[in-house]
mmCIF file of C-alpha atoms and ligand atoms in Angstrom:
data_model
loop_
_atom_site.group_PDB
_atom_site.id
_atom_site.type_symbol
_atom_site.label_atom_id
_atom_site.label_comp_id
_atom_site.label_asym_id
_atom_site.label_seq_id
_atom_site.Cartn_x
_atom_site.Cartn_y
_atom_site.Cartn_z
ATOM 1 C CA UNK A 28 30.505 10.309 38.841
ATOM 2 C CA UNK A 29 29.392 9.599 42.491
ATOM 3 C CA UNK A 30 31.522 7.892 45.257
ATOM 4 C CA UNK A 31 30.428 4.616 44.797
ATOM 5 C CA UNK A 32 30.764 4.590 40.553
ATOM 6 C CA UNK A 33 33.065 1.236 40.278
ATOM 7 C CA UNK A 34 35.131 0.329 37.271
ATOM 8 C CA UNK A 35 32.766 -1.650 35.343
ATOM 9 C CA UNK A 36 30.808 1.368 35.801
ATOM 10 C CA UNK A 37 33.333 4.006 34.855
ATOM 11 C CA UNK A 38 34.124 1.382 31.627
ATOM 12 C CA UNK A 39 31.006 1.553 30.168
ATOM 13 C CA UNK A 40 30.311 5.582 30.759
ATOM 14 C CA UNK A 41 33.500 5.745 28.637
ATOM 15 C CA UNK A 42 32.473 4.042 25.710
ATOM 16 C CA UNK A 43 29.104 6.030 25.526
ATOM 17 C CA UNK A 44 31.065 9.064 25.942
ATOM 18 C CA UNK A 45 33.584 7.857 23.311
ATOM 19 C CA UNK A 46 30.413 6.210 20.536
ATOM 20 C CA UNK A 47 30.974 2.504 21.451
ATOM 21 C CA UNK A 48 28.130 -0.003 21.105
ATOM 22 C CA UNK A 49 28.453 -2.849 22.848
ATOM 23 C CA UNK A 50 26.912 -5.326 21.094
ATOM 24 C CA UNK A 51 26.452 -7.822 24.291
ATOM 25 C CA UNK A 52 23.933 -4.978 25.390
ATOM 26 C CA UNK A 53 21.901 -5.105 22.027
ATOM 27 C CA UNK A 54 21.104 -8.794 21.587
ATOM 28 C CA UNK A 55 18.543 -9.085 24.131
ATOM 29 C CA UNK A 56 15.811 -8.116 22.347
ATOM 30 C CA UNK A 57 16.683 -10.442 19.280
ATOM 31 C CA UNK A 58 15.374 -13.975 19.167
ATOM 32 C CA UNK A 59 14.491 -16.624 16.158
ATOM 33 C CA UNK A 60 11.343 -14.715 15.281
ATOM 34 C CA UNK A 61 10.565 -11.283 13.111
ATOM 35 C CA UNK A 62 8.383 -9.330 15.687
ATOM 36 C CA UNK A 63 6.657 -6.220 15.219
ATOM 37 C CA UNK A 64 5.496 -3.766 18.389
ATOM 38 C CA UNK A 65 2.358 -3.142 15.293
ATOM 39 C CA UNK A 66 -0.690 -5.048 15.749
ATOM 40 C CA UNK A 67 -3.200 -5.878 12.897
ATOM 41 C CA UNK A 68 -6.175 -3.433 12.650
ATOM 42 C CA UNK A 69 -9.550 -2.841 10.470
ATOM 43 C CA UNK A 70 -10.343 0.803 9.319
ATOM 44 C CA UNK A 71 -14.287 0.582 8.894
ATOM 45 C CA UNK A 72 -15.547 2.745 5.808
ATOM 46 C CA UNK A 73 -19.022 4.688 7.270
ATOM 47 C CA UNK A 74 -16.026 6.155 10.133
ATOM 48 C CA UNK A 75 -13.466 6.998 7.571
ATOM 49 C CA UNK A 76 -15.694 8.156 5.284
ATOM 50 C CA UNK A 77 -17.208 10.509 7.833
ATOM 51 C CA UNK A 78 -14.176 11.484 9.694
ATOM 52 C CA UNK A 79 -12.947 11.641 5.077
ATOM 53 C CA UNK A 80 -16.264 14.398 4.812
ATOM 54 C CA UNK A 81 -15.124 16.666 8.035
ATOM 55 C CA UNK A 82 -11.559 16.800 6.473
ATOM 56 C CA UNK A 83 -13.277 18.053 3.251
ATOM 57 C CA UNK A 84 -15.101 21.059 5.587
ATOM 58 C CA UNK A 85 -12.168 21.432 7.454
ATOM 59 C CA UNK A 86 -9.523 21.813 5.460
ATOM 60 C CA UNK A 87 -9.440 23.792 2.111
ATOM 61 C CA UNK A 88 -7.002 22.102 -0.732
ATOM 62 C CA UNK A 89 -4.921 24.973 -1.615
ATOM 63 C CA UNK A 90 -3.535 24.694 2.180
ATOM 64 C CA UNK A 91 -3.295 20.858 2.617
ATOM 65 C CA UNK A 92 -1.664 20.096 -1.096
ATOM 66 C CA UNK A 93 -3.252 16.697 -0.394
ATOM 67 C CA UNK A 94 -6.382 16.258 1.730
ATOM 68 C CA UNK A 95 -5.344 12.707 2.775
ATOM 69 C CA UNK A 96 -5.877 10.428 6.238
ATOM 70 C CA UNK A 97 -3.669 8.550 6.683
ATOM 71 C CA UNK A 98 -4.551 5.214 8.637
ATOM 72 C CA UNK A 99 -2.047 5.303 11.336
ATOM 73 C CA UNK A 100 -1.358 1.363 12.944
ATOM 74 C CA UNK A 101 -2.548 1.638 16.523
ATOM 75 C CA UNK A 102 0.525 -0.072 17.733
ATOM 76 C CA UNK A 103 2.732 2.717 16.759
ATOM 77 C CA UNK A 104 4.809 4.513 19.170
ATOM 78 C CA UNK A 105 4.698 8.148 19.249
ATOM 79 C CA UNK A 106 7.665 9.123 17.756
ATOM 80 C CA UNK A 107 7.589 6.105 15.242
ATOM 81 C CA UNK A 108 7.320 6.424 11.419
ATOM 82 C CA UNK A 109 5.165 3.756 10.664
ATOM 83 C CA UNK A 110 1.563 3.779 8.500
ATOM 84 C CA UNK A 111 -0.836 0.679 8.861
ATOM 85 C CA UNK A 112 2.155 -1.460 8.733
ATOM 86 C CA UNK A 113 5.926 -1.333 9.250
ATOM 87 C CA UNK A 114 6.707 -0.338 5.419
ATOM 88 C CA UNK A 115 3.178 0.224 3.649
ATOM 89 C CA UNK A 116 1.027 3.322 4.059
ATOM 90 C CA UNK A 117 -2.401 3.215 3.565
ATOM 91 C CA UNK A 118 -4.553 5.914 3.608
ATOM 92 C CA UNK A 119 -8.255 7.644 2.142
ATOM 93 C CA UNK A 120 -8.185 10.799 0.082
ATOM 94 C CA UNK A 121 -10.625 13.119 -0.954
ATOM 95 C CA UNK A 122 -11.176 15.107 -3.625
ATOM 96 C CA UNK A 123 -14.064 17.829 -4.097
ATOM 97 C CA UNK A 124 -15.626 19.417 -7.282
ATOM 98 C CA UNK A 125 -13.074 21.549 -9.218
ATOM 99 C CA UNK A 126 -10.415 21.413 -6.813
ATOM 100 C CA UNK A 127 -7.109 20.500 -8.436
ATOM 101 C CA UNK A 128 -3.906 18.544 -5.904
ATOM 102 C CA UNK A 129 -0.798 20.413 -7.630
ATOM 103 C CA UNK A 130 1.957 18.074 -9.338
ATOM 104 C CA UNK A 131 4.685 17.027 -7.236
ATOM 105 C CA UNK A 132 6.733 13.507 -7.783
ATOM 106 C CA UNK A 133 8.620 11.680 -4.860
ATOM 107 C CA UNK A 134 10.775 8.858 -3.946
ATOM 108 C CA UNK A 135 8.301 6.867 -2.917
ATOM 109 C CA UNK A 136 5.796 4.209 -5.041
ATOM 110 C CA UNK A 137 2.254 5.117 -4.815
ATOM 111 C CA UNK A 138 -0.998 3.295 -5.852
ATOM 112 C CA UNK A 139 -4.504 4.259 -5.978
ATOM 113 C CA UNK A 140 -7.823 2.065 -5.887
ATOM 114 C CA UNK A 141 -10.756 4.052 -6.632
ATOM 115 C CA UNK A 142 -12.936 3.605 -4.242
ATOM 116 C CA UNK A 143 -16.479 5.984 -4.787
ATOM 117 C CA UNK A 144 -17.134 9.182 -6.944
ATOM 118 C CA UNK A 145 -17.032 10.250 -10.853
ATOM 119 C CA UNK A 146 -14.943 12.940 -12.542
ATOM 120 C CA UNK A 147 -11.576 12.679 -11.301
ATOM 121 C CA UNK A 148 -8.385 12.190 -12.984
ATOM 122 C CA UNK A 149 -5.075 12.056 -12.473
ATOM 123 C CA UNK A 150 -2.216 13.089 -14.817
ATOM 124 C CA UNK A 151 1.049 10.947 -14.638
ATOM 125 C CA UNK A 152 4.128 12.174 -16.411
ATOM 126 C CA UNK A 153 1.666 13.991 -18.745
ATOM 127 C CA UNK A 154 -0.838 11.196 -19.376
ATOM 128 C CA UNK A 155 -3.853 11.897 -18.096
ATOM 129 C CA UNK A 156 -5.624 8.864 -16.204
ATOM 130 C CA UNK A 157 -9.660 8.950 -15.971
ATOM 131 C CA UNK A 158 -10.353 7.547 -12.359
ATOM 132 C CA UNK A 159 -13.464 4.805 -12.673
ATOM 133 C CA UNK A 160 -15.319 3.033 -9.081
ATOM 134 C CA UNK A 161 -12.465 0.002 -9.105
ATOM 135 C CA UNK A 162 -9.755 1.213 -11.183
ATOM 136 C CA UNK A 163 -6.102 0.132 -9.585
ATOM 137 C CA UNK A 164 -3.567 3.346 -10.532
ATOM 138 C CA UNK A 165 0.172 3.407 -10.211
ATOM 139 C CA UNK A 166 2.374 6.501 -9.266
ATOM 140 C CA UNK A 167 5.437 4.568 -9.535
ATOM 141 C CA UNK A 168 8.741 6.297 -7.830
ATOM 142 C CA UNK A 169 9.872 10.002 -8.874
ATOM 143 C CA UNK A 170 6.478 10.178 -11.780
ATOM 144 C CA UNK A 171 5.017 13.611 -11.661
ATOM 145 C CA UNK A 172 1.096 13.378 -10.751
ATOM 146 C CA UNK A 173 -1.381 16.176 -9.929
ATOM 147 C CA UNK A 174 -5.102 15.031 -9.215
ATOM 148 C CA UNK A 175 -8.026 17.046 -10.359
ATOM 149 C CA UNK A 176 -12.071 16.521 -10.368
ATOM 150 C CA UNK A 177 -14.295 17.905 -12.837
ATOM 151 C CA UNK A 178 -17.387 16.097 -11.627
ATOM 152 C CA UNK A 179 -20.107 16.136 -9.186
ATOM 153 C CA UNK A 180 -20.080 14.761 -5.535
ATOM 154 C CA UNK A 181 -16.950 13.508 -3.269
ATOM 155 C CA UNK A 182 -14.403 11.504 -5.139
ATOM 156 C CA UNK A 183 -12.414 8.909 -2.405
ATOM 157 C CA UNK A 184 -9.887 6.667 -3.139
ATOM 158 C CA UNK A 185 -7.106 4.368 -0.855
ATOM 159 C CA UNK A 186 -3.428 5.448 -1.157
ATOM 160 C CA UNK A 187 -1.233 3.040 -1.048
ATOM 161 C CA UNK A 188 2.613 3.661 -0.563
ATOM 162 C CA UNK A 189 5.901 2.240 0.585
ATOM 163 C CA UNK A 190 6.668 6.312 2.412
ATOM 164 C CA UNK A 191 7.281 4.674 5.766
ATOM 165 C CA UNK A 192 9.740 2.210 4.360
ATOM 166 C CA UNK A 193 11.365 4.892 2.642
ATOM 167 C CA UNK A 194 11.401 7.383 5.530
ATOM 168 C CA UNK A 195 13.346 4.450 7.440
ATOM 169 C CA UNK A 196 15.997 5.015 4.687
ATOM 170 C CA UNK A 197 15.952 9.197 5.624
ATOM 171 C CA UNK A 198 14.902 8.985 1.784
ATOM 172 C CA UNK A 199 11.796 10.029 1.383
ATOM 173 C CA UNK A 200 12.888 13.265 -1.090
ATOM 174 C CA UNK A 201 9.891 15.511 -2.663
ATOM 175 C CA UNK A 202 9.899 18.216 -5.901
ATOM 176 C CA UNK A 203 6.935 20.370 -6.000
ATOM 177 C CA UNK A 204 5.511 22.170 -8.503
ATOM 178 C CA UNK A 205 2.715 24.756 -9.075
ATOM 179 C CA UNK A 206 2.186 24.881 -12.453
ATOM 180 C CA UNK A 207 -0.262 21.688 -13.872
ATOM 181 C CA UNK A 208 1.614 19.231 -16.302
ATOM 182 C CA UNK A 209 1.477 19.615 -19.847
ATOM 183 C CA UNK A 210 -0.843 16.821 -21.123
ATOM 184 C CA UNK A 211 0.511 14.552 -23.858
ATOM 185 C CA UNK A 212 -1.947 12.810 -26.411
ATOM 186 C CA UNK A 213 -2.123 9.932 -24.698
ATOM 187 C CA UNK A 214 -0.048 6.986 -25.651
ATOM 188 C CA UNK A 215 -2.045 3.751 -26.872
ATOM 189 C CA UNK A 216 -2.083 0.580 -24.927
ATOM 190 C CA UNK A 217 -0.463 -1.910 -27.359
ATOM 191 C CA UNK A 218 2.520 0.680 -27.511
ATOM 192 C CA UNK A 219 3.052 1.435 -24.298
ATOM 193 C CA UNK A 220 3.283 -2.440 -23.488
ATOM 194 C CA UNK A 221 5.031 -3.698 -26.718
ATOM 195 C CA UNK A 222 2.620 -5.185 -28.427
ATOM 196 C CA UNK A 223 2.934 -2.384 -31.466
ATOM 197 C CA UNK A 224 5.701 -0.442 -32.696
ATOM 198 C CA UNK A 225 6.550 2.278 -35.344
ATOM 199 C CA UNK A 226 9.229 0.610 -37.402
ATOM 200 C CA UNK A 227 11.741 3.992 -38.503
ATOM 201 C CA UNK A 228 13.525 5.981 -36.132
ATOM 202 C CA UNK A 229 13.929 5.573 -32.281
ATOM 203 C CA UNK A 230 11.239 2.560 -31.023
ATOM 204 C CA UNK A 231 9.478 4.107 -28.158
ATOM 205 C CA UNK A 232 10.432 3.061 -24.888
ATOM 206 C CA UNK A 233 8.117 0.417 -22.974
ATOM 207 C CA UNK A 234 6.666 2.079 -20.224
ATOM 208 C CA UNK A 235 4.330 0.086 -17.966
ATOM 209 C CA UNK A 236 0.300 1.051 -18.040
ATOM 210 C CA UNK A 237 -0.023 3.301 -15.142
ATOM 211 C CA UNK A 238 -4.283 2.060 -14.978
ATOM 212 C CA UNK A 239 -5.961 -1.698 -14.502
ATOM 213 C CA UNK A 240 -9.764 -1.815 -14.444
ATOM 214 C CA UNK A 241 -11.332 -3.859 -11.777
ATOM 215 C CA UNK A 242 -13.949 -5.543 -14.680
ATOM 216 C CA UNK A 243 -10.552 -7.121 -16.479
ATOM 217 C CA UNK A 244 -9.463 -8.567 -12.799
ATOM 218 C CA UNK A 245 -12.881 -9.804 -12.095
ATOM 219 C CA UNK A 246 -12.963 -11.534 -15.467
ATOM 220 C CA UNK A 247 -9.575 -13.411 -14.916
ATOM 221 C CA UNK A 248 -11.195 -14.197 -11.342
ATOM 222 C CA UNK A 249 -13.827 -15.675 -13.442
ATOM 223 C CA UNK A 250 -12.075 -17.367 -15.318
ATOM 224 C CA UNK A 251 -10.127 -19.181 -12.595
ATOM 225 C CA UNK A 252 -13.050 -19.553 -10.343
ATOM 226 C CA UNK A 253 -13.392 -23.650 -11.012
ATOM 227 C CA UNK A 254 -9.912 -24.442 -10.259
ATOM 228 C CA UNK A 255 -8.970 -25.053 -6.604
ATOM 229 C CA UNK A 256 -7.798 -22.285 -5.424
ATOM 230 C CA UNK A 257 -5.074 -21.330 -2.887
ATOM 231 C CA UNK A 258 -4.785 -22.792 -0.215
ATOM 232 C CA UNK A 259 -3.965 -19.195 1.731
ATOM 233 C CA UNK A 260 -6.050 -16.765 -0.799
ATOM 234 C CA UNK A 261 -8.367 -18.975 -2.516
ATOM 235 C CA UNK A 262 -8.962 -17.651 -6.374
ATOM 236 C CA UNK A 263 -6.004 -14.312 -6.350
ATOM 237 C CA UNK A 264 -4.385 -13.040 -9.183
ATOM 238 C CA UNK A 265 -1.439 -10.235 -8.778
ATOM 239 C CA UNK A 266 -1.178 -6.952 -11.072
ATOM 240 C CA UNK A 267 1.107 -7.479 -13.088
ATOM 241 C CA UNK A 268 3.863 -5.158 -14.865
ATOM 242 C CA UNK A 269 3.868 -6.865 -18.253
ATOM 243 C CA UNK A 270 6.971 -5.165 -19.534
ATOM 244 C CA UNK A 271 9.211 -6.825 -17.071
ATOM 245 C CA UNK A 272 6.661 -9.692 -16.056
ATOM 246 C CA UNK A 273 7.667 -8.699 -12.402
ATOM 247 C CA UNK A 274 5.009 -6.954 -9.618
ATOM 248 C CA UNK A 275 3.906 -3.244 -10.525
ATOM 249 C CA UNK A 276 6.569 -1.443 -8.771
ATOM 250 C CA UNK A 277 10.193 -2.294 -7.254
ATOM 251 C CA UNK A 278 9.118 -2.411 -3.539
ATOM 252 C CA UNK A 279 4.982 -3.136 -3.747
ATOM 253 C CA UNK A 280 2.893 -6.078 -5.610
ATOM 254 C CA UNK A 281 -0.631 -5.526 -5.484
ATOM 255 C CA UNK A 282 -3.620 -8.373 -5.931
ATOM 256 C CA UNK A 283 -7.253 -8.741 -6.435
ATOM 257 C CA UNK A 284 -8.984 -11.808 -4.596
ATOM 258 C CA UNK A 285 -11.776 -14.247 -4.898
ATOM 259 C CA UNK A 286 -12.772 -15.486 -1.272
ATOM 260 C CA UNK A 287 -15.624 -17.938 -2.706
ATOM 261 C CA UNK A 288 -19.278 -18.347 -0.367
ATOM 262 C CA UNK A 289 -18.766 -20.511 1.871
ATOM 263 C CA UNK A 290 -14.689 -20.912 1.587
ATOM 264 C CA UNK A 291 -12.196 -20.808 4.871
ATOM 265 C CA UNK A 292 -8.882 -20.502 3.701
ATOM 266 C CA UNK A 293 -6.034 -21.908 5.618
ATOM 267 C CA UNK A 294 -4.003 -19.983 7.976
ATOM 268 C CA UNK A 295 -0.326 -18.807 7.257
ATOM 269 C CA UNK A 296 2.352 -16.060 8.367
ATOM 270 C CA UNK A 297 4.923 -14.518 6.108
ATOM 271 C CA UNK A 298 7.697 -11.669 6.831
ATOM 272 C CA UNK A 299 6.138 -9.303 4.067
ATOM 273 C CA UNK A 300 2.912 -7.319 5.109
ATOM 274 C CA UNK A 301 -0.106 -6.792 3.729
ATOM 275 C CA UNK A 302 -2.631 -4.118 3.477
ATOM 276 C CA UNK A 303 -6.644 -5.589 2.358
ATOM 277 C CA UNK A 304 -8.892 -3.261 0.817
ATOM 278 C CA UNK A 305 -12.528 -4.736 0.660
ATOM 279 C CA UNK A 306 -14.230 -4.331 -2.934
ATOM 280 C CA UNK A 307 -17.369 -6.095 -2.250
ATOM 281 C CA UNK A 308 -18.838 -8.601 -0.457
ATOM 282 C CA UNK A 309 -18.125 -9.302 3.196
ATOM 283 C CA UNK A 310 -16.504 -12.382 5.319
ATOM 284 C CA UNK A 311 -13.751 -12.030 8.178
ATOM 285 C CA UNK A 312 -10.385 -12.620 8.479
ATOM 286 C CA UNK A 313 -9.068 -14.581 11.824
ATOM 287 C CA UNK A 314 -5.927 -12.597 12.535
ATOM 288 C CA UNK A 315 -3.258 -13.768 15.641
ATOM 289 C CA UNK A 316 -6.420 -16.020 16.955
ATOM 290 C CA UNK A 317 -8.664 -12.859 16.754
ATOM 291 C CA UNK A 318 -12.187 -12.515 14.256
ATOM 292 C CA UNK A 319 -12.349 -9.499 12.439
ATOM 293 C CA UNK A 320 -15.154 -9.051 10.488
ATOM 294 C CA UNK A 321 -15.414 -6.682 7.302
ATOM 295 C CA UNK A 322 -17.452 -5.297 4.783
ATOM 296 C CA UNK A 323 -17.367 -2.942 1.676
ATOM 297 C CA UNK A 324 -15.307 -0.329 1.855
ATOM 298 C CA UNK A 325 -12.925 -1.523 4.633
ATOM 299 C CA UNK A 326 -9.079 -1.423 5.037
ATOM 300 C CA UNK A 327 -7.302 -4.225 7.462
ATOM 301 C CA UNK A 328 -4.015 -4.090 7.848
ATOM 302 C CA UNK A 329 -1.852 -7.270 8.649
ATOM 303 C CA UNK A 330 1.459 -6.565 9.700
ATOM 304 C CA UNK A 331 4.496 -8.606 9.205
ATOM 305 C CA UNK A 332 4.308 -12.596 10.969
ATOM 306 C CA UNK A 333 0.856 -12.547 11.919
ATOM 307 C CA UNK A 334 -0.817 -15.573 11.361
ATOM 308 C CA UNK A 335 -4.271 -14.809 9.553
ATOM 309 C CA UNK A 336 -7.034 -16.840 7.031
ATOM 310 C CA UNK A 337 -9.810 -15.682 5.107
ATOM 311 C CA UNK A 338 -13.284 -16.769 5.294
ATOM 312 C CA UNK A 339 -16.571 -15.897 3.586
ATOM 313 C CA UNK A 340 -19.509 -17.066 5.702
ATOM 314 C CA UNK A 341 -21.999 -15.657 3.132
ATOM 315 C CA UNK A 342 -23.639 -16.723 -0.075
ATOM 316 C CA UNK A 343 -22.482 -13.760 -2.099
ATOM 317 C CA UNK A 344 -18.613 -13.488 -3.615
ATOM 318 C CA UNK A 345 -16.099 -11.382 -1.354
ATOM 319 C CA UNK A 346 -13.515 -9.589 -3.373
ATOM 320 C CA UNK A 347 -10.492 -7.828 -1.825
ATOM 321 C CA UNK A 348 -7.831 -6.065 -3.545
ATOM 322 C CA UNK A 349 -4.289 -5.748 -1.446
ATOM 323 C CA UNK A 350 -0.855 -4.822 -1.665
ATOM 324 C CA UNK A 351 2.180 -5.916 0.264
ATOM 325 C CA UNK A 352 5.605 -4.965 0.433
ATOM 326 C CA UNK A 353 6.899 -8.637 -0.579
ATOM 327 C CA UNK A 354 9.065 -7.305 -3.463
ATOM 328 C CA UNK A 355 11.067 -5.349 -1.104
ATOM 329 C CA UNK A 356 11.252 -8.193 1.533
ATOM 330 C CA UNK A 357 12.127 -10.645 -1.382
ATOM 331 C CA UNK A 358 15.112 -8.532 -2.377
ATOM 332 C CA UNK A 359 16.844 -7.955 0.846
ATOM 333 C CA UNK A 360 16.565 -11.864 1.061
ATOM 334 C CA UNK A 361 13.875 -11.441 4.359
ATOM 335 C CA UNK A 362 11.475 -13.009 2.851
ATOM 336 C CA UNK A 363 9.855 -16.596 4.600
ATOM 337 C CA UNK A 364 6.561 -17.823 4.909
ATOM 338 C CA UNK A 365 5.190 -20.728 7.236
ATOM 339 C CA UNK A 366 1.639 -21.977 6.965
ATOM 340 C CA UNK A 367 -0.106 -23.025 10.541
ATOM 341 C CA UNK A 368 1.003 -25.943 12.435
HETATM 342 O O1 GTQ B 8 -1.665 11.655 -3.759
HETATM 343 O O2 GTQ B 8 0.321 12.431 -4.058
HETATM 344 O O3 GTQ B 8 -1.658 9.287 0.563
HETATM 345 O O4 GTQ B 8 2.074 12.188 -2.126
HETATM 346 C C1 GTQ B 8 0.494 10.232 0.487
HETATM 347 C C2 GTQ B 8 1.435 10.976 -0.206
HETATM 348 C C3 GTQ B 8 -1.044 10.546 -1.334
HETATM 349 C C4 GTQ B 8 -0.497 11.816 -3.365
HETATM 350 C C5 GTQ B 8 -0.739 10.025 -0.088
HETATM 351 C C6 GTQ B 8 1.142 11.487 -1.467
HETATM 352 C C7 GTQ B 8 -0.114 11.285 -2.027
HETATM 353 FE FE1 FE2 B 9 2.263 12.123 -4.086
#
């Protein structure tokens, strides 16, 4: 304490000292409006694919567990756990001829759109999933998975997870493993979603499907393609989980999306973020006033209470798939949209 240290001073160097907040000191940065110090941003596919390839040279399997790059929001402060958005990672990973990513399971959800490649699979507590171009896979919470490749050539997908979220919560908790999951005979689809059932003994348990192909989400695009459309998304359906009728996993929903030639959607803002994942086709988004133009293969990122529409300027369809983070915005009662004035 120097000379001139007065009492108001000396009062507030003795609650820090003594673990006092005072909450007139904290306020200032609040105000009617969720902010975010993340900005929206597009990862372009030829640079992640090449930086995806130099990764593959770079860095050998066995040493990296997972040979994943993350896409890391450029508003993010050093120090900050954050992925392309407050709560969602998003990221591309690689896998390479007869290399094999060892089984571990963790706290948080993950999802997996395939994006190129042939071969892969990935085995969630013991079923095996082929990967397919377009498939949408779930890893939900604490499920064992281990990816392997058995075919030719690169195979890339996008990660998508609620880790950062999680982190937040100092919960992100990992098991590993080194030896590969015993495969089960694979459980069929009408039992594993409740549409069959052995009638003696113990009914099995419903347990969600863990794969969606892309051609059954472009046929109910299809089929919805006449009707009007929404007003924010234009033709969008959302993955469901049809045992519980509720999005695929507690804290993610994930969507595919018709943008229609020639369609400008109208512009909105909502508390949950979102991460787009272009399929095919191209358009541009108009995010917080700015044009961002996109293509196959790309990966924008939108975080929370941006304002942002849709547009395809072409003659060809755009389809994007996404996921958000709504479900976990929804059930801490956060969530609030507001279309544009
Ligand atoms: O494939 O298991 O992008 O655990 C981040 C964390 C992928 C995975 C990620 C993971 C994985
Ligand atoms: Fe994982």
């Amino acid at each position: 304490m120097t000379a001139t240290t007065t009492d108001t001073e000396r009062f507030y160097a003795e609650l820090q000292e003594n673990h006092y907040s005072p909450l007139w000191q904290l306020m200032g940065g609040l105000g009617p409006e969720a902010k975010t110090n993340l900005v929206p941003h597009i990862w372009r596919y030829e640079q992640a694919r090449e930086l995806m390839m130099q990764a593959g040279e770079v860095v050998p399997l066995e040493d990296a567990l997972r040979r994943v790059l993350g896409f890391r929001n450029p508003g993010s402060r050093p120090d900050q756990r954050t992925g392309a958005t407050d709560s969602l990672w998003a990221a591309l990973q690689l896998v390479l001829p007869g290399e094999i990513a060892p089984p571990h399971r963790h706290t948080p959800s993950a999802l997996r759109f395939i994006v190129e490649g042939e071969g892969a699979y990935t085995v969630v507590n013991g079923q095996r999933v082929p990967m397919e171009v377009g498939d949408f896979l779930l890893t939900p919470a604490l499920h064992w998975h281990e990816h392997g490749h058995e075919g030719d050539g690169p195979m890339i997908w996008l990660d998508g997870l609620d880790s950062p979220l999680i982190s937040r919560l100092n919960q992100y908790i990992i098991d590993e493993e080194s030896d590969f999951q015993p495969v089960d005979k694979p459980m069929p689809a009408p039992y594993v979603q409740g549409m069959l059932a052995k009638t003696w003994g113990e009914p099995h348990a419903l347990t969600q499907p863990l794969v969606y192909k892309l051609a059954d989400a472009l046929e109910a695009l299809e089929y919805l393609r006449d009707l009007e459309g929404d007003p924010y998304d234009d033709i969008i359906v959302e993955y469901k989980n049809p045992t519980t009728g509720g999005p695929v996993m507690t804290t993610i929903s994930a969507y595919l999306q018709l943008i229609r030639p020639g369609v400008d959607t109208k512009s909105h803002r909502h508390t949950h973020s979102t991460v787009y994942h272009v399929v095919s086709g191209s358009g541009y988004s108009i995010v917080d006033g700015q044009k961002i133009e996109w293509t196959k293969g790309d990966t924008l990122a939108i975080p929370l209470w941006y304002e942002h529409s849709h547009h395809n300027d072409t003659t060809e369809d755009a389809v994007l798939f996404s996921y958000t983070d709504r479900p976990a915005i929804t059930a801490l009662g956060l969530w609030r949209e507001r279309g544009a004035a």
